[in-house]
Amino acid sequence: MLDSFKPEYLKYTAYLKKKTKELQHGELETPLGFWGGMDTFFHGSSDKLAFYYYSEKSSWKWIKYFTWLGRFPVDVLINLWNVFWGNEMFRTNNIPLNKFYKFDTDVKIPLHKRTNTRYITFHELDGIAHKYGTKSEEVRKEVERFDKILEKMKWDIIMSDHGMLEIKEFIKVPETEKCFIDSTLARYWGEKPKGMPASKCKFIKWKNKKYGDYIYLANPGVCFFPNYWQTNKVKAMHGYNPKLKDMKAFYMINRKGKKKNLTMEELHEEIT
Ligand SMILES: [Zn+2]
């Protein structure tokens, strides 16, 4: 899994480009949000929209007693807990520490566990593209680097989980007691927020209400900032409308075929 690899990056590759001439590949449309993509890949469908959700019964309630320690010790505690339970590790990033215990985390055990898949992630590209932008020299170098590694590997599927696009504008959204501000989503529980910048985002409906009663999706190129993930402004972001060309991911199956664009559900069908 090549985190945030866009189909347009194929132009930087030698090995992958060569393989597209003989193997089935294409653009991949992924679900809205941040975690539904790989969940759908492994399990066929997903209602996951984001990593965190508000919960009175959060499994992180005990963190409340340790927030006075500060961000770094809290992150260490959380991950000692995660290692102990075999959960995915994560950092609290920019979530207000006095609020963290109100949220529970969605992705606990790694998604590929309980499937018989050997799953490897190349995750550096995502961070590089966020920091330097999708057109940067740094992105080109990273793509060239793993293209050479892939050539030496045995694989059945190479894919990515989303695309990325350049941020043009940072917009501040209201903060309430029960809200979570992801970079392209702003989610509110209970009361409807006042003062949402209506021309910069749109209200969306999501089946599973645990992710928020009022959910707003940023328009392409708009990033909600300050948010709970980034301490500094970044250059590019994902999590926008999945129909956008720039948000498309990429896949290639190691079998003879042509270009065929798929949704993540369809890819799951093709390989199971
Ligand atoms: Zn990312």
Short mmCIF file of C-alpha atoms and ligand atoms in Angstrom, two decimals:
data_model
loop_
_atom_site.label_atom_id
_atom_site.label_comp_id
_atom_site.label_asym_id
_atom_site.label_seq_id
_atom_site.Cartn_x
_atom_site.Cartn_y
_atom_site.Cartn_z
CA MET A 1 0.00 0.00 0.00
CA LEU A 2 1.50 3.24 -1.19
CA ASP A 3 -0.04 5.83 1.13
CA SER A 4 -1.41 8.77 -0.92
CA PHE A 5 0.03 7.67 -4.27
CA LYS A 6 -1.80 9.55 -7.07
CA PRO A 7 -2.18 8.07 -10.58
CA GLU A 8 -0.33 11.13 -11.92
CA TYR A 9 2.81 10.07 -10.02
CA LEU A 10 3.18 7.18 -12.47
CA LYS A 11 5.14 9.60 -14.63
CA TYR A 12 7.94 9.49 -12.02
CA THR A 13 8.15 5.71 -12.12
CA ALA A 14 9.94 3.32 -14.44
CA TYR A 15 8.89 -0.04 -13.04
CA LEU A 16 5.23 0.75 -12.30
CA LYS A 17 4.77 2.53 -15.62
CA LYS A 18 6.15 -0.46 -17.48
CA LYS A 19 3.79 -2.78 -15.60
CA THR A 20 0.71 -0.68 -16.50
CA LYS A 21 1.26 -1.73 -20.12
CA GLU A 22 0.44 -5.36 -19.34
CA LEU A 23 -1.40 -5.55 -16.01
CA GLN A 24 -4.86 -4.51 -14.87
CA HIS A 25 -4.72 -1.10 -13.19
CA GLY A 26 -6.62 2.15 -12.92
CA GLU A 27 -7.90 4.99 -10.83
CA LEU A 28 -9.47 3.99 -7.56
CA GLU A 29 -12.36 5.87 -6.00
CA THR A 30 -12.25 5.65 -2.22
CA PRO A 31 -14.95 6.41 0.37
CA LEU A 32 -15.30 9.85 1.97
CA GLY A 33 -13.28 10.48 5.10
CA PHE A 34 -10.00 9.14 6.37
CA TRP A 35 -10.40 5.51 7.37
CA GLY A 36 -13.03 3.90 5.15
CA GLY A 37 -10.67 3.16 2.26
CA MET A 38 -8.53 0.35 3.61
CA ASP A 39 -11.44 -0.91 5.73
CA THR A 40 -13.44 -1.36 2.51
CA PHE A 41 -10.46 -2.93 0.78
CA PHE A 42 -10.15 -5.64 3.43
CA HIS A 43 -13.80 -6.07 4.42
CA GLY A 44 -15.91 -5.01 1.42
CA SER A 45 -17.66 -2.06 3.03
CA SER A 46 -17.15 0.45 5.81
CA ASP A 47 -19.05 3.08 7.75
CA LYS A 48 -15.86 4.58 9.19
CA LEU A 49 -15.60 8.29 8.54
CA ALA A 50 -12.86 9.38 10.91
CA PHE A 51 -10.49 8.10 13.56
CA TYR A 52 -12.11 9.78 16.56
CA TYR A 53 -15.69 10.01 17.75
CA TYR A 54 -17.34 11.54 20.79
CA SER A 55 -18.27 9.03 23.48
CA GLU A 56 -19.46 9.26 27.07
CA LYS A 57 -17.94 5.83 27.53
CA SER A 58 -14.62 6.47 25.81
CA SER A 59 -11.98 3.84 26.47
CA TRP A 60 -9.60 6.80 27.00
CA LYS A 61 -11.51 8.29 29.97
CA TRP A 62 -8.63 7.45 32.32
CA ILE A 63 -6.35 9.82 30.40
CA LYS A 64 -8.18 12.69 32.15
CA TYR A 65 -6.08 12.02 35.27
CA PHE A 66 -2.80 12.33 33.41
CA THR A 67 -3.26 15.36 31.17
CA TRP A 68 -1.38 17.54 33.68
CA LEU A 69 1.76 15.64 32.63
CA GLY A 70 1.72 17.27 29.20
CA ARG A 71 1.46 16.07 25.60
CA PHE A 72 4.54 13.85 25.29
CA PRO A 73 4.05 11.76 28.46
CA VAL A 74 0.34 11.37 27.58
CA ASP A 75 1.27 10.07 24.12
CA VAL A 76 3.72 7.63 25.72
CA LEU A 77 1.04 6.37 28.13
CA ILE A 78 -1.49 5.94 25.33
CA ASN A 79 0.93 3.91 23.26
CA LEU A 80 2.07 1.73 26.15
CA TRP A 81 -1.62 0.87 26.45
CA ASN A 82 -1.86 0.29 22.69
CA VAL A 83 1.20 -1.95 22.62
CA PHE A 84 -0.16 -3.92 25.57
CA TRP A 85 -3.49 -4.57 23.82
CA GLY A 86 -2.00 -5.07 20.34
CA ASN A 87 -3.72 -1.93 19.06
CA GLU A 88 -2.55 0.45 16.37
CA MET A 89 -0.27 3.17 17.77
CA PHE A 90 -1.15 6.82 17.33
CA ARG A 91 -0.35 10.30 18.62
CA THR A 92 -2.71 12.90 20.05
CA ASN A 93 -1.24 15.48 17.64
CA ASN A 94 -3.06 18.75 18.22
CA ILE A 95 -6.18 17.61 20.08
CA PRO A 96 -6.70 19.85 23.12
CA LEU A 97 -5.38 17.62 25.91
CA ASN A 98 -8.21 18.51 28.28
CA LYS A 99 -10.66 17.25 25.65
CA PHE A 100 -8.95 14.09 24.50
CA TYR A 101 -10.64 11.78 27.03
CA LYS A 102 -14.06 12.66 25.55
CA PHE A 103 -13.24 10.90 22.31
CA ASP A 104 -12.84 7.26 21.54
CA THR A 105 -10.72 5.88 18.72
CA ASP A 106 -12.17 3.85 15.92
CA VAL A 107 -9.34 1.88 14.47
CA LYS A 108 -8.03 -0.24 17.29
CA ILE A 109 -6.65 -3.45 15.89
CA PRO A 110 -4.84 -3.09 12.54
CA LEU A 111 -7.34 -3.51 9.67
CA HIS A 112 -5.58 -6.42 7.98
CA LYS A 113 -5.49 -8.53 11.14
CA ARG A 114 -7.78 -11.55 10.86
CA THR A 115 -7.32 -11.57 7.09
CA ASN A 116 -4.61 -13.75 5.64
CA THR A 117 -2.86 -10.91 3.90
CA ARG A 118 0.78 -9.92 4.01
CA TYR A 119 0.36 -6.19 4.08
CA ILE A 120 3.13 -3.64 3.76
CA THR A 121 2.66 0.13 3.83
CA PHE A 122 4.97 2.70 2.30
CA HIS A 123 3.80 5.60 4.42
CA GLU A 124 6.49 8.26 3.90
CA LEU A 125 4.98 9.69 0.71
CA ASP A 126 1.88 10.91 2.54
CA GLY A 127 3.85 13.04 4.99
CA ILE A 128 6.15 14.35 2.25
CA ALA A 129 3.23 15.39 0.01
CA HIS A 130 1.46 17.08 2.95
CA LYS A 131 4.60 19.03 3.80
CA TYR A 132 5.99 19.94 0.37
CA GLY A 133 2.96 19.67 -1.95
CA THR A 134 2.09 17.12 -4.62
CA LYS A 135 4.16 18.79 -7.36
CA SER A 136 7.35 18.99 -5.31
CA GLU A 137 10.76 17.58 -6.07
CA GLU A 138 10.60 15.75 -2.72
CA VAL A 139 7.54 13.82 -3.88
CA ARG A 140 9.23 12.86 -7.15
CA LYS A 141 12.31 11.56 -5.29
CA GLU A 142 10.24 9.50 -2.85
CA VAL A 143 8.21 7.93 -5.69
CA GLU A 144 11.43 7.07 -7.55
CA ARG A 145 12.80 5.52 -4.35
CA PHE A 146 9.96 3.07 -3.73
CA ASP A 147 9.52 2.32 -7.44
CA LYS A 148 12.97 0.69 -7.28
CA ILE A 149 12.05 -1.25 -4.14
CA LEU A 150 8.78 -2.50 -5.67
CA GLU A 151 10.67 -3.87 -8.64
CA LYS A 152 12.49 -6.29 -6.32
CA MET A 153 9.37 -7.36 -4.44
CA LYS A 154 6.85 -10.12 -5.05
CA TRP A 155 3.34 -8.73 -4.89
CA ASP A 156 -0.30 -9.46 -5.81
CA ILE A 157 -1.74 -5.96 -5.52
CA ILE A 158 -0.18 -2.53 -5.39
CA MET A 159 -2.54 0.22 -4.39
CA SER A 160 -3.00 3.49 -2.59
CA ASP A 161 -5.68 4.71 -0.21
CA HIS A 162 -6.37 8.23 -1.53
CA GLY A 163 -5.02 11.10 -3.61
CA MET A 164 -4.15 14.59 -2.40
CA LEU A 165 -4.62 18.18 -3.53
CA GLU A 166 -3.03 21.56 -2.83
CA ILE A 167 -4.49 23.76 -0.08
CA LYS A 168 -5.40 27.26 -1.24
CA GLU A 169 -7.09 28.63 1.84
CA PHE A 170 -7.15 28.08 5.61
CA ILE A 171 -10.47 28.72 7.30
CA LYS A 172 -11.23 28.88 11.01
CA VAL A 173 -14.36 27.04 12.12
CA PRO A 174 -16.20 27.41 15.43
CA GLU A 175 -15.05 25.28 18.34
CA THR A 176 -17.63 23.89 20.75
CA GLU A 177 -17.39 21.63 23.76
CA LYS A 178 -18.36 18.56 21.73
CA CYS A 179 -16.61 18.92 18.41
CA PHE A 180 -13.76 17.39 16.51
CA ILE A 181 -12.01 19.43 13.85
CA ASP A 182 -10.27 17.20 11.36
CA SER A 183 -8.51 19.09 8.56
CA THR A 184 -11.26 18.72 5.93
CA LEU A 185 -14.09 17.67 8.23
CA ALA A 186 -15.56 19.58 11.15
CA ARG A 187 -17.85 17.43 13.28
CA TYR A 188 -20.22 18.53 16.04
CA TRP A 189 -22.30 16.53 18.49
CA GLY A 190 -25.45 17.85 20.16
CA GLU A 191 -25.97 21.45 19.18
CA LYS A 192 -25.65 22.86 15.70
CA PRO A 193 -22.57 25.13 15.56
CA LYS A 194 -23.09 28.84 14.99
CA GLY A 195 -21.03 30.72 12.45
CA MET A 196 -19.95 27.97 10.07
CA PRO A 197 -18.40 29.60 6.97
CA ALA A 198 -21.17 28.35 4.65
CA SER A 199 -19.47 29.31 1.38
CA LYS A 200 -16.33 27.31 2.25
CA CYS A 201 -17.86 23.99 3.18
CA LYS A 202 -20.98 21.91 2.91
CA PHE A 203 -23.16 20.03 5.34
CA ILE A 204 -23.03 16.30 4.73
CA LYS A 205 -25.16 13.42 5.87
CA TRP A 206 -23.45 10.30 7.19
CA LYS A 207 -25.37 7.19 8.12
CA ASN A 208 -23.52 6.38 11.31
CA LYS A 209 -24.35 9.24 13.68
CA LYS A 210 -21.57 8.41 16.09
CA TYR A 211 -19.22 10.47 13.87
CA GLY A 212 -21.22 13.63 14.50
CA ASP A 213 -24.73 15.11 14.40
CA TYR A 214 -23.54 18.00 12.23
CA ILE A 215 -20.75 17.20 9.83
CA TYR A 216 -19.19 19.71 7.44
CA LEU A 217 -16.89 18.89 4.55
CA ALA A 218 -14.43 21.55 3.36
CA ASN A 219 -14.60 22.63 -0.27
CA PRO A 220 -11.66 21.47 -2.43
CA GLY A 221 -8.55 23.48 -1.47
CA VAL A 222 -10.01 24.68 1.84
CA CYS A 223 -8.41 23.43 5.04
CA PHE A 224 -9.94 23.94 8.47
CA PHE A 225 -7.26 25.48 10.66
CA PRO A 226 -6.57 25.41 13.55
CA ASN A 227 -7.48 21.73 13.61
CA TYR A 228 -6.81 18.72 15.83
CA TRP A 229 -4.26 17.05 13.56
CA GLN A 230 -1.71 19.64 12.46
CA THR A 231 0.23 22.08 14.60
CA ASN A 232 1.54 23.82 11.47
CA LYS A 233 -0.12 24.66 8.19
CA VAL A 234 0.65 22.09 5.50
CA LYS A 235 0.67 22.44 1.71
CA ALA A 236 -1.63 19.63 0.58
CA MET A 237 -4.49 17.60 2.03
CA HIS A 238 -6.82 14.66 1.40
CA GLY A 239 -10.28 13.87 2.71
CA TYR A 240 -12.17 15.98 0.16
CA ASN A 241 -15.03 14.85 -2.09
CA PRO A 242 -13.87 11.42 -3.39
CA LYS A 243 -15.29 12.13 -6.86
CA LEU A 244 -12.60 14.74 -7.51
CA LYS A 245 -9.90 13.68 -9.96
CA ASP A 246 -7.14 14.68 -7.52
CA MET A 247 -8.62 12.53 -4.78
CA LYS A 248 -8.45 9.33 -6.81
CA ALA A 249 -6.14 6.60 -5.57
CA PHE A 250 -4.39 4.00 -7.75
CA TYR A 251 -4.41 0.24 -7.97
CA MET A 252 -2.71 -2.48 -9.99
CA ILE A 253 -3.44 -6.21 -9.87
CA ASN A 254 -0.70 -8.65 -10.82
CA ARG A 255 -2.66 -10.22 -13.68
CA LYS A 256 -2.95 -9.49 -17.40
CA GLY A 257 -5.41 -6.73 -18.16
CA LYS A 258 -6.07 -3.19 -19.23
CA LYS A 259 -6.87 0.10 -17.61
CA LYS A 260 -10.13 -0.10 -15.68
CA ASN A 261 -11.19 2.49 -13.12
CA LEU A 262 -12.82 1.04 -10.01
CA THR A 263 -14.31 2.01 -6.70
CA MET A 264 -12.81 0.46 -3.56
CA GLU A 265 -15.90 -1.80 -3.22
CA GLU A 266 -15.39 -3.02 -6.78
CA LEU A 267 -11.70 -3.69 -6.15
CA HIS A 268 -12.65 -5.76 -3.10
CA GLU A 269 -15.05 -7.75 -5.32
CA GLU A 270 -12.41 -8.26 -8.03
CA ILE A 271 -9.91 -9.82 -5.67
CA THR A 272 -12.12 -11.93 -3.40
ZN ZN B 1 -2.27 12.07 5.07
#
